[in-house]
Coordinates of C-alpha atoms and ligand atoms in Angstrom, one line a residue:
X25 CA -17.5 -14.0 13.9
X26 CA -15.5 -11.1 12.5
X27 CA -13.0 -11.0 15.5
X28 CA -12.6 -15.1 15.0
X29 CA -9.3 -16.2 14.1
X30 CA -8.4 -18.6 11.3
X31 CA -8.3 -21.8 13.8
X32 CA -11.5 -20.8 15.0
X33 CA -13.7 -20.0 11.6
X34 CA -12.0 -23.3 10.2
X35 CA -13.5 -25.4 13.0
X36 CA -16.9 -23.6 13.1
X37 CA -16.7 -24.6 9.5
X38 CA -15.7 -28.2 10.1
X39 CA -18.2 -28.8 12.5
X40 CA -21.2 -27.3 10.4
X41 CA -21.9 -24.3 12.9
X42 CA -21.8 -21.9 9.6
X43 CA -21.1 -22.6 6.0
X44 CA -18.5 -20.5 3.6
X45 CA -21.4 -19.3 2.0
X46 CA -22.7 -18.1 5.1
X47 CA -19.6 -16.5 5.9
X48 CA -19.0 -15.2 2.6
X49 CA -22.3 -13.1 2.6
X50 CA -21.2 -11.4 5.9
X51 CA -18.7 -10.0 4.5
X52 CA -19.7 -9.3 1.2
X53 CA -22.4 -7.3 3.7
X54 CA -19.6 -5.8 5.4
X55 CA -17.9 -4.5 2.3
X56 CA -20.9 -3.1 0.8
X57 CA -21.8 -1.0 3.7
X58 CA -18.4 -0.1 4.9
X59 CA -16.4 -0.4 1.2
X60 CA -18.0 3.0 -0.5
X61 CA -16.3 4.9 2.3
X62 CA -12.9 3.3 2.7
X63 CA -11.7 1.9 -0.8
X64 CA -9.9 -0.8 0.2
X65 CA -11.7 -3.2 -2.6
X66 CA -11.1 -1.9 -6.5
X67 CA -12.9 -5.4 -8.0
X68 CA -15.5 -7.6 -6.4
X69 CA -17.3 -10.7 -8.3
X70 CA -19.9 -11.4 -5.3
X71 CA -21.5 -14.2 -7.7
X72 CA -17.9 -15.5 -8.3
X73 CA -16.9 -16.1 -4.2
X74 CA -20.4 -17.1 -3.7
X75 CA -19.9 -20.1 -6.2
X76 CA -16.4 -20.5 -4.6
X77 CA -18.2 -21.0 -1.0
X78 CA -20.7 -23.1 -2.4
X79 CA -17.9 -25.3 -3.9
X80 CA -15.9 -25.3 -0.3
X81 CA -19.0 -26.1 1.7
X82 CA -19.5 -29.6 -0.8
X83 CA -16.0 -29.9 0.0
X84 CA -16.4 -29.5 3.5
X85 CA -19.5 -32.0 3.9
X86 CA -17.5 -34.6 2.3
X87 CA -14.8 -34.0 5.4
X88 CA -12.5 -33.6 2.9
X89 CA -11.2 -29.5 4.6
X90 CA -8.3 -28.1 4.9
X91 CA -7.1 -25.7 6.9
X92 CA -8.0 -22.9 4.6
X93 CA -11.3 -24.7 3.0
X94 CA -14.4 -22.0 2.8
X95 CA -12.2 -19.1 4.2
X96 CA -12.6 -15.8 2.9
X97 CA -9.6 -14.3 1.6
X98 CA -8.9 -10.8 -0.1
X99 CA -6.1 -10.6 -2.7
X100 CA -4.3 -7.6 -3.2
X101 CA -4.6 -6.7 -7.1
X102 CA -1.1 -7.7 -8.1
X103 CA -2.0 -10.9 -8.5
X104 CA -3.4 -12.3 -11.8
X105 CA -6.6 -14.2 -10.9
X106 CA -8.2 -16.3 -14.0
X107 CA -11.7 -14.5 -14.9
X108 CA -10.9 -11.3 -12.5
X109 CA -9.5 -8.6 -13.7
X110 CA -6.9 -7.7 -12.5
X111 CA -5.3 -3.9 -12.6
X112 CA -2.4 -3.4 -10.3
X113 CA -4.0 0.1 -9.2
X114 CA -3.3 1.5 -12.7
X115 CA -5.4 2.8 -15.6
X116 CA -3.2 0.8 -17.8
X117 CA -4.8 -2.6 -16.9
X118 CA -8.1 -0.8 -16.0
X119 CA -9.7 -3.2 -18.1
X120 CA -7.5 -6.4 -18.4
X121 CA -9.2 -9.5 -16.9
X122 CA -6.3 -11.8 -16.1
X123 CA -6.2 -15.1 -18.6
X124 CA -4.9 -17.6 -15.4
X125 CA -4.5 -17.7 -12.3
X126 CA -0.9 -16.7 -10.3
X127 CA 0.7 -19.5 -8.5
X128 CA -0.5 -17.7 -5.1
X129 CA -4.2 -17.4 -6.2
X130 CA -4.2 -21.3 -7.5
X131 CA -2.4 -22.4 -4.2
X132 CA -5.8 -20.7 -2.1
X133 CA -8.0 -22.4 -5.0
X134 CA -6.3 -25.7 -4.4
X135 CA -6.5 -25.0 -0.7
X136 CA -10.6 -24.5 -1.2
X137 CA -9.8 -20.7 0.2
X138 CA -12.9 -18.5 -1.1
X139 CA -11.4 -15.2 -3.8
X140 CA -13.4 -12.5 -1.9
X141 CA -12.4 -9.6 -3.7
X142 CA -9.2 -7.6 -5.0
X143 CA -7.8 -5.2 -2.9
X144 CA -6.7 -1.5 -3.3
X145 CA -3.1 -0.7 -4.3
X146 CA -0.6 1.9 -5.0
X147 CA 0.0 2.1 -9.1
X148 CA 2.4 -0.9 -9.6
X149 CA 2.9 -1.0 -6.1
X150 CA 4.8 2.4 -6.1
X151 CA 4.6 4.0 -2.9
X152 CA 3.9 3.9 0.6
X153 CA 0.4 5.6 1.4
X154 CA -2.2 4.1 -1.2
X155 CA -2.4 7.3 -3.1
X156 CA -0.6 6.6 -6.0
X157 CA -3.4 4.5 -6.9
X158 CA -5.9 5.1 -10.2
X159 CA -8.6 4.0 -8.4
X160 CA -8.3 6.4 -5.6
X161 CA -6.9 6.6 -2.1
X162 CA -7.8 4.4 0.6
X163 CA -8.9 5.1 4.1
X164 CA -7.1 4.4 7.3
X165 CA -10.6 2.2 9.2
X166 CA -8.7 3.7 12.2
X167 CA -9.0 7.5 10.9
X168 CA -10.8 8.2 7.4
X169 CA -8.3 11.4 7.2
X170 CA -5.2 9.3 7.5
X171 CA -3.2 7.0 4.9
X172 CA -3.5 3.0 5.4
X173 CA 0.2 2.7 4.1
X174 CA 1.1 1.6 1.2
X175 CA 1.4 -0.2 -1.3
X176 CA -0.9 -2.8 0.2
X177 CA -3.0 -0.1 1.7
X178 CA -6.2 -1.8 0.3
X179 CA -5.5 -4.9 2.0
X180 CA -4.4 -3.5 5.5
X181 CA -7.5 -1.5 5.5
X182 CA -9.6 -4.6 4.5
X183 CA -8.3 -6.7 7.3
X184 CA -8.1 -3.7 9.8
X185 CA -11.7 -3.2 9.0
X186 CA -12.5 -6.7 9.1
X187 CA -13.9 -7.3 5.6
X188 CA -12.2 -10.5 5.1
X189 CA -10.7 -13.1 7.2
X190 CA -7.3 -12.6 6.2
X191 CA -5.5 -11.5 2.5
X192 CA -2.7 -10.8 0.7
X193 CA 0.3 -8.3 0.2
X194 CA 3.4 -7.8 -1.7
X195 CA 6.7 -6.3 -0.6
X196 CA 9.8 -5.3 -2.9
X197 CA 10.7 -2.1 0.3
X198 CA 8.0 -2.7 2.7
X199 CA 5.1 -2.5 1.4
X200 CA 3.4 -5.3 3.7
X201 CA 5.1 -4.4 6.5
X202 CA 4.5 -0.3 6.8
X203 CA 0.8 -0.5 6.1
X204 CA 0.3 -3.8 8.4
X205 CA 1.7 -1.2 10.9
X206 CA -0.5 1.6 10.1
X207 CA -3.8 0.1 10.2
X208 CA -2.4 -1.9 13.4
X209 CA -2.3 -5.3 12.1
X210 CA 0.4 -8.2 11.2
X211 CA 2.2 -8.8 8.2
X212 CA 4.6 -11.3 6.7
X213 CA 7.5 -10.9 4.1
X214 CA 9.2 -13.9 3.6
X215 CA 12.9 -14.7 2.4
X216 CA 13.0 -13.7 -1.4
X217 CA 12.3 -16.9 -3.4
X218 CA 10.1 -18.7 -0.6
X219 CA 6.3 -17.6 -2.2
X220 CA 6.5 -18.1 -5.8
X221 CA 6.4 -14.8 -8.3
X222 CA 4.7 -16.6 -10.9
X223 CA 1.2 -14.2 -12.2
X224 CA 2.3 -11.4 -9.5
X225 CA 2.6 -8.7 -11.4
X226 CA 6.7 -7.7 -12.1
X227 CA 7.9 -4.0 -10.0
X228 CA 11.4 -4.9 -9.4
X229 CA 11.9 -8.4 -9.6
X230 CA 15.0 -9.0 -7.2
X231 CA 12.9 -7.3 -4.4
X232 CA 9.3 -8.5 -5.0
X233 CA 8.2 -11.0 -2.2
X234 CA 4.2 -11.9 -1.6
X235 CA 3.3 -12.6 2.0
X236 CA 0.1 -12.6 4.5
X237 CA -1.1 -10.3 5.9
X238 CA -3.5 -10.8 8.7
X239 CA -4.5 -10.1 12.0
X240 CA -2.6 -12.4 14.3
X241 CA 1.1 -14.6 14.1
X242 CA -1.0 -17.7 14.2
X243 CA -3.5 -16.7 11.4
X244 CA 0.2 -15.5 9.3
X245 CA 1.5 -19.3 9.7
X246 CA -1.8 -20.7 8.7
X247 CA -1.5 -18.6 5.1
X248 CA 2.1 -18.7 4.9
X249 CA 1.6 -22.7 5.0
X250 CA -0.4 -22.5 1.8
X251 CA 1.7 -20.1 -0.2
X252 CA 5.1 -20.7 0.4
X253 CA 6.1 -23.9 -1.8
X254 CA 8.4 -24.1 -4.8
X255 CA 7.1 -23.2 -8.5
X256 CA 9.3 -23.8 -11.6
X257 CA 7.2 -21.2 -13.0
X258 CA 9.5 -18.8 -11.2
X259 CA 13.2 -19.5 -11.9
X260 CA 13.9 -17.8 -8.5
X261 CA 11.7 -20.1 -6.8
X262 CA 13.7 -22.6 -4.1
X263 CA 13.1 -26.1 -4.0
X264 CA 13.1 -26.8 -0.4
X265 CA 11.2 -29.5 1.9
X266 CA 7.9 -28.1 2.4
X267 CA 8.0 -26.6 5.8
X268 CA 4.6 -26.5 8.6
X269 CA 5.4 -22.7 9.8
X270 CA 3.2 -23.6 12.5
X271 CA 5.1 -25.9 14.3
X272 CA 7.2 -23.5 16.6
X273 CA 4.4 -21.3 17.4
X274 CA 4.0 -22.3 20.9
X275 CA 8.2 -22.5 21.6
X276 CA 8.8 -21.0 24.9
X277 CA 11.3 -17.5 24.2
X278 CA 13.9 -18.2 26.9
X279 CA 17.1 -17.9 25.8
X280 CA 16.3 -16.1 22.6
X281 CA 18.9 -13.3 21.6
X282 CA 17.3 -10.0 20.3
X283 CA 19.5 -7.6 18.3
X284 CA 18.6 -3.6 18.5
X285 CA 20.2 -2.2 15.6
X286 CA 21.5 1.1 17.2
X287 CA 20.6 2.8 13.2
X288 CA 17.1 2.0 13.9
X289 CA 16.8 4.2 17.4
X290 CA 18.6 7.3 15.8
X291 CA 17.0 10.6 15.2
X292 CA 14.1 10.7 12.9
X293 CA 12.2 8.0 14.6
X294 CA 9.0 10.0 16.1
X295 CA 9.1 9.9 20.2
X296 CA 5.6 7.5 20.4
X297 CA 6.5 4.7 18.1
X298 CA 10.0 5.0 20.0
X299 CA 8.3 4.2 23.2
X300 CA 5.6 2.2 22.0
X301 CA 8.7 -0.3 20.4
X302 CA 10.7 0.0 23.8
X303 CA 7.7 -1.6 25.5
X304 CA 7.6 -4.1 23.5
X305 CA 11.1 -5.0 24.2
X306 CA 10.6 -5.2 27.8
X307 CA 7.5 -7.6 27.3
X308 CA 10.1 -9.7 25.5
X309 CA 12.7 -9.5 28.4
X310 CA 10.1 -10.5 30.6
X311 CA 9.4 -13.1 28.1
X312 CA 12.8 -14.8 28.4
X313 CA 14.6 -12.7 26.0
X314 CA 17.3 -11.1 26.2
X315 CA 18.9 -8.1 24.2
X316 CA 21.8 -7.5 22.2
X317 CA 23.1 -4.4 20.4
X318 CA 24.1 -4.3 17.2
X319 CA 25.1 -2.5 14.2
X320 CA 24.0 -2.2 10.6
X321 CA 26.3 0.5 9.6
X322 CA 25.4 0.2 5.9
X323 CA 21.8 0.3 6.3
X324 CA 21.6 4.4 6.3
X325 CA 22.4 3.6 2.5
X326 CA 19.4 1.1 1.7
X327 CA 16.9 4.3 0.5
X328 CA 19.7 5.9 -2.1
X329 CA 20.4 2.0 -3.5
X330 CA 16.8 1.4 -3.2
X331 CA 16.0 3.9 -5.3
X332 CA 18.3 3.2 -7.8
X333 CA 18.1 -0.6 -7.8
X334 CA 14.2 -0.8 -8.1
X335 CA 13.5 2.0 -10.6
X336 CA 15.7 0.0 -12.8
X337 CA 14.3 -3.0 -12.5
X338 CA 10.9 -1.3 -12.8
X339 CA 12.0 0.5 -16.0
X340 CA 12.7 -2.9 -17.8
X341 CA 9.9 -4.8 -16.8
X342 CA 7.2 -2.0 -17.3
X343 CA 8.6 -1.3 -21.1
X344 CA 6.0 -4.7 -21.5
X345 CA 3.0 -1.8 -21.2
X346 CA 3.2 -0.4 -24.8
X347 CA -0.6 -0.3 -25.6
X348 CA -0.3 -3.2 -28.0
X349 CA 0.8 -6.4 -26.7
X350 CA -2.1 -5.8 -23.6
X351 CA -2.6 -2.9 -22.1
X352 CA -4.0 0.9 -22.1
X353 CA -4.0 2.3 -25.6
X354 CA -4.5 5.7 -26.7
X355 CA -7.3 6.8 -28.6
X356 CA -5.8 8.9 -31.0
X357 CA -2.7 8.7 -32.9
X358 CA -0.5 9.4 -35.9
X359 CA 2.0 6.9 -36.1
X360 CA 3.4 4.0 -34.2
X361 CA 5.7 5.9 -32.0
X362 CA 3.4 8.3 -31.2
X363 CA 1.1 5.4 -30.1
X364 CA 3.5 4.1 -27.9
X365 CA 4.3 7.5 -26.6
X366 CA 0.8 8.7 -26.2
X367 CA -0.4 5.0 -24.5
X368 CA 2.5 4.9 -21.7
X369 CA 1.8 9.1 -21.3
X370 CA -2.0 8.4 -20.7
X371 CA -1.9 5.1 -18.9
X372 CA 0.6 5.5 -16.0
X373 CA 0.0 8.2 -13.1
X374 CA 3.0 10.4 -12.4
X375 CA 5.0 8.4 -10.0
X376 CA 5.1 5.2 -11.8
X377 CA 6.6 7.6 -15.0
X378 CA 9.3 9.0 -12.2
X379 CA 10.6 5.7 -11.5
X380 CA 10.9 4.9 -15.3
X381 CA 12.7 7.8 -16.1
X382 CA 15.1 7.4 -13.1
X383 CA 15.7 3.7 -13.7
X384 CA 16.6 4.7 -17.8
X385 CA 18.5 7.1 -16.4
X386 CA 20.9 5.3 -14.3
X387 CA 21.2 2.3 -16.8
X388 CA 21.9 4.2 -19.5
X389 CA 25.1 4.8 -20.9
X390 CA 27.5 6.6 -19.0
X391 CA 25.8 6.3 -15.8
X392 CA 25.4 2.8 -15.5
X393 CA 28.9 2.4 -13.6
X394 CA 28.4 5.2 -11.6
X395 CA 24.9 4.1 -10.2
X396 CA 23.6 0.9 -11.3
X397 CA 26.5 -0.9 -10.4
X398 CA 27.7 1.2 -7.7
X399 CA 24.2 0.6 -5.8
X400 CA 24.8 -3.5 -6.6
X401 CA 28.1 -3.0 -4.6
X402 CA 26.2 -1.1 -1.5
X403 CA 23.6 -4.0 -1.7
X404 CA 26.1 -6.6 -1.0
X405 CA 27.2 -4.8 1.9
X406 CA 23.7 -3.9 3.6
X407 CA 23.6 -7.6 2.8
X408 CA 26.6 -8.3 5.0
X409 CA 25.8 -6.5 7.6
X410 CA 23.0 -8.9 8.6
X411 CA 25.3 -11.9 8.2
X412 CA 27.5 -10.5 10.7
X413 CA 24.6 -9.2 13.0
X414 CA 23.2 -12.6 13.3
X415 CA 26.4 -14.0 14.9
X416 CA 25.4 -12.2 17.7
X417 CA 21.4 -12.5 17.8
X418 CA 18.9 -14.7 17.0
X419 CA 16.2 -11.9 15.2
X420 CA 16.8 -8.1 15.4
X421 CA 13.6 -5.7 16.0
X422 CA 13.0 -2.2 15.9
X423 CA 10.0 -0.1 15.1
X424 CA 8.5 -1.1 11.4
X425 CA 7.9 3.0 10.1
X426 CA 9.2 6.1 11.8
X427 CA 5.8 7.7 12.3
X428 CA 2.3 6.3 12.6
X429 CA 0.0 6.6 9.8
X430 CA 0.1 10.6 8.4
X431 CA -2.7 12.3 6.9
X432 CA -3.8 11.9 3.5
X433 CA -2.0 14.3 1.1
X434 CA 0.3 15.2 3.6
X435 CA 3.4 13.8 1.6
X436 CA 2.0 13.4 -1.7
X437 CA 3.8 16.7 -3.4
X438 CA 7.3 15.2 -2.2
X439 CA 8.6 12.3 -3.0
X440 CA 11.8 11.9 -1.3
X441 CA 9.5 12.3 2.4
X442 CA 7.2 9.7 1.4
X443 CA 10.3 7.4 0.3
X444 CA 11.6 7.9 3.6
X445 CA 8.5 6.2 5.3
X446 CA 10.1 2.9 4.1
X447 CA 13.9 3.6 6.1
X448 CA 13.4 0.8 8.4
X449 CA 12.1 -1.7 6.0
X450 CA 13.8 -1.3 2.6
X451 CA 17.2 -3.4 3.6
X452 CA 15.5 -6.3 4.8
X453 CA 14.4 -6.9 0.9
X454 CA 17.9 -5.7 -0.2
X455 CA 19.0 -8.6 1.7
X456 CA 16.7 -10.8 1.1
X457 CA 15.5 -11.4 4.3
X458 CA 12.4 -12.0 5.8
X459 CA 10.4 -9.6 8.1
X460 CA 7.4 -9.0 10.1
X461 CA 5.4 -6.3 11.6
X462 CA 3.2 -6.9 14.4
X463 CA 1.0 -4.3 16.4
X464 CA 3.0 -3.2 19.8
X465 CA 0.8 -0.2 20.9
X466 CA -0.8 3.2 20.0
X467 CA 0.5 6.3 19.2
X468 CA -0.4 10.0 20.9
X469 CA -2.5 10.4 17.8
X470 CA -4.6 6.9 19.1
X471 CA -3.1 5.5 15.7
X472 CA -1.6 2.2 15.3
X473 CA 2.4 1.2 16.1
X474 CA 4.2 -1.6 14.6
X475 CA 7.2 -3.6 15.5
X476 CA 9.8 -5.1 13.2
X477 CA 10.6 -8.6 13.2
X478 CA 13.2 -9.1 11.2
X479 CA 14.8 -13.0 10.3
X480 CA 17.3 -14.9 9.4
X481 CA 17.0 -16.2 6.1
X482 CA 14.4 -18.7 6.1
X483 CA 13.7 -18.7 10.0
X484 CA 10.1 -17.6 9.3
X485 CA 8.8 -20.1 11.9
X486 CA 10.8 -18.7 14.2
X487 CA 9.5 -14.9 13.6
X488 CA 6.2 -16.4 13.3
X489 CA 7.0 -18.2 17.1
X490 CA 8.7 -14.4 18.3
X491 CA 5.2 -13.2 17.7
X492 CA 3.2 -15.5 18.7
X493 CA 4.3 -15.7 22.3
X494 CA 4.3 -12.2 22.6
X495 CA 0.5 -11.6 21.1
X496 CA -0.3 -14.8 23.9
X497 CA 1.1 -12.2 26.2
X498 CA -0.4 -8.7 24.9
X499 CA -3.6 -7.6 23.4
X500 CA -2.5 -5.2 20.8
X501 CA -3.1 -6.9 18.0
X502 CA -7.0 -7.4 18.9
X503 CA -7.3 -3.8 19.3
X504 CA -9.4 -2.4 16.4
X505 CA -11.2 0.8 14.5
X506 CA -13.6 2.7 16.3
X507 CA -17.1 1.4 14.7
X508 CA -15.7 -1.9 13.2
X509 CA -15.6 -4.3 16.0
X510 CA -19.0 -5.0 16.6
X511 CA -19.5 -8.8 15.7
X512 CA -22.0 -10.7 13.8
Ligands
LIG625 N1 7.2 2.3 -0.7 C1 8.2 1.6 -1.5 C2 8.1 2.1 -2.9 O1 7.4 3.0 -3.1 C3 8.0 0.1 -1.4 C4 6.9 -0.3 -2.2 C5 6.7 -1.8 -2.2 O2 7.2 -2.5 -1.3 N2 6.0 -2.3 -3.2 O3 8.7 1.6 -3.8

């Protein structure tokens, strides 16, 4: 049952052969034997997804299913989910319980999905192994001394370690991507504005993009379905005719034009994940495709913009975490600005207060002209070098992270390494774009490889099609942990 995919629980559940609350238990079982070790859950409300299941299963004996009905599915902690709290990895929302629910988290309710639990971040989604988080670092299921990516590290590790059918991520520079591709399994960004931002907790809001994250293409359709859809609740949510991104996924691939970005196979991508990508290709030539190369001269440029751009952003919309309005709030204090002072010292973890300073810094007086809007100018560019790479191609790939999954603490005294993890991804969300990651093959270290699927804006069925056929034509992606794959 834990290896089932979507398609396959949903019908076992249409046709009565086990109920959601059934299925719910098993992996509420799962999680409290296997949980205590890896950390990939921070909230759990057993009696709250039981009632949830018990609700689907009425729903479901009435014949009145969808394709999500009774479905266990983990969110990642960003979103705000009515009665749960809700903490974004940080002390300061240790204790907030979210007042409603985010557009995301009422499109499963609607979609009689059951909330299994709330998944393991990095602080504010900062960062790119999971250690950034309050609540502790999570596990790799595929090698307890090694990072699960970040900053949906809890969620990759969940659905790596099959404790939930399928959940949710979040990705301003590639944080469903990298971790998708270091616990080895798939993971959807869509194009900025497609999944609604509403009750998803703010990093930097021209980046931030919620997607799926799963363990096959056809499973990512089947979520992407319910949580793409436009929301006036988020002014940067696009009204467009609601799409099935289903309905390429059986396409054949001949004909399609694949674009190697020459940037992406330069030094500093490790030797394994190199080879492990350039299999992957060939799979694809044999598939019908053929290959293209192409340039994205501007993308060596997306990390320094990046990490202007985002900071930023992050500076103006964490200010909102003063200890008063909600929040952390210091125990002791003499005035009101020591309150403030002493509530933002005590309540964020070190590399969320890096990124504030930097983002004051660069829009501050004086420096705003010389950063801020420099790095705006770069971002059109990066921007522009898709445009003119997709004359040529229909998607581009190339390897999702430069190394597989390092070990825990390996990176954590220098920042500028572990912002390098995110190289490959960080322009696609610059851009706007949508992108995948999908499990091509092991490393030397037996860890997990991922390749990059990156889009045309709004060609998600497309990507979701690209994978598809080749996880029809591979097995990687059913690979999993040592110790986790024996089913129920
Ligand atoms: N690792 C990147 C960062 O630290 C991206 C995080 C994300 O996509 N949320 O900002």
């Amino acid at each position: 049952m834990i290896n089932a995919s979507l398609k396959q629980l949903s019908s076992q559940l249409a046709g009565k052969k086990i109920s959601s609350v059934e299925l719910t238990q098993l992996y509420l079982d799962r999680i409290a034997a296997l949980n205590p070790e890896l950390n990939a859950y921070v909230t759990l409300n057993p009696e709250t997804s039981l009632a949830q299941a018990r609700a689907a299963d009425v729903r479901l004996a009435q014949g009145k299913g969808a394709a999500l009905t009774g479905i266990p599915i983990a969110q990642k902690d960003i979103f705000c989910a009515q009665g749960w709290r809700t903490t974004c990895g940080s002390r300061m929302l240790e204790n907030f319980v979210a007042p409603y629910d985010a557009h995301v988290i009422s499109q499963f309710n609607n979609a009689g999905a059951v909330n299994l639990g709330k998944t393991n971040m990095d602080e504010f989604a900062m960062g790119s192994s999971n250690e950034t988080s309050y609540f502790g670092a999570v596990k790799n299921p595929w090698n307890h001394k090694a990072v699960p990516g970040g900053s949906s590290g809890g969620t990759a590790a969940a659905v790596a370690a099959r404790l939930c059918a399928a959940a949710t991520g979040t990705d301003t520079g590639g944080s469903i991507r990298q971790p998708a591709a270091l616990c080895g399994i798939s993971g959807l960004k869509p194009t900025y504005g497609v999944v609604s931002r509403y009750g998803m907790i703010a990093f930097a809001s021209s980046l931030d993009q919620a997607g799926p994250m799963a363990r096959s293409a056809e499973d990512l359709a089947l979520l992407l379905n319910v949580m793409a859809g436009f929301d006036e609740r988020d002014s940067t949510s696009l009204q467009r005719e609601t799409e099935d991104y289903a309905r390429d996924l059986a396409k054949p691939l001949n004909g399609l034009r694949i674009g190697l970005p020459k940037e992406f196979f330069a030094a500093g991508l490790s030797a394994d994940v190199g080879a492990a990508v350039e299999a992957a290709i060939a799979e694809y030539k044999k598939l019908g495709a053929t290959v293209v190369d192409i340039s994205l001269p501007n993308s060596r440029l997306s990390i320094p913009v990046y990490y202007v751009l985002a900071p930023a952003e992050a500076s103006s919309n964490l200010s909102r975490f003063d200890g008063v309005r909600y929040g952390y709030r210091a125990p002791e204090y003499s005035d009101l600005t020591d309150m403030y002072e002493k509530s933002r010292a005590q309540g964020f973890g070190a590399e969320v207060k890096r990124r504030i300073m930097i983002g004051t810094y660069v829009l501050s007086h004086g420096y705003y002209d010389a950063y801020y809007l420099q790095a705006q100018k770069i971002r059109r560019l990066i921007a522009q070098d898709f445009v003119e790479a997709y004359k040529y191609c229909d998607v581009i790939m190339g390897p999702t992270s430069p190394t597989t999954a390092f070990n825990l603490g390996e990176k954590g005294d220098d920042p500028v390494q572990m912002y390098l993890s995110d190289i490959y991804t960080i322009a696609v969300n610059l851009a706007g774009l949508p992108g995948m990651s999908i499990p091509c093959g092991l490393g030397t270290n037996g860890m997990p490889v991922g390749l990059q699927i990156i889009g045309n804006y709004f060609d998600e069925a497309r990507m979701l099609n690209v994978a598809h056929q080749y996880q029809l034509a591979t097995d990687w992606h059913q690979k999993a942990p040592a110790g986790v794959n024996s089913d129920k």
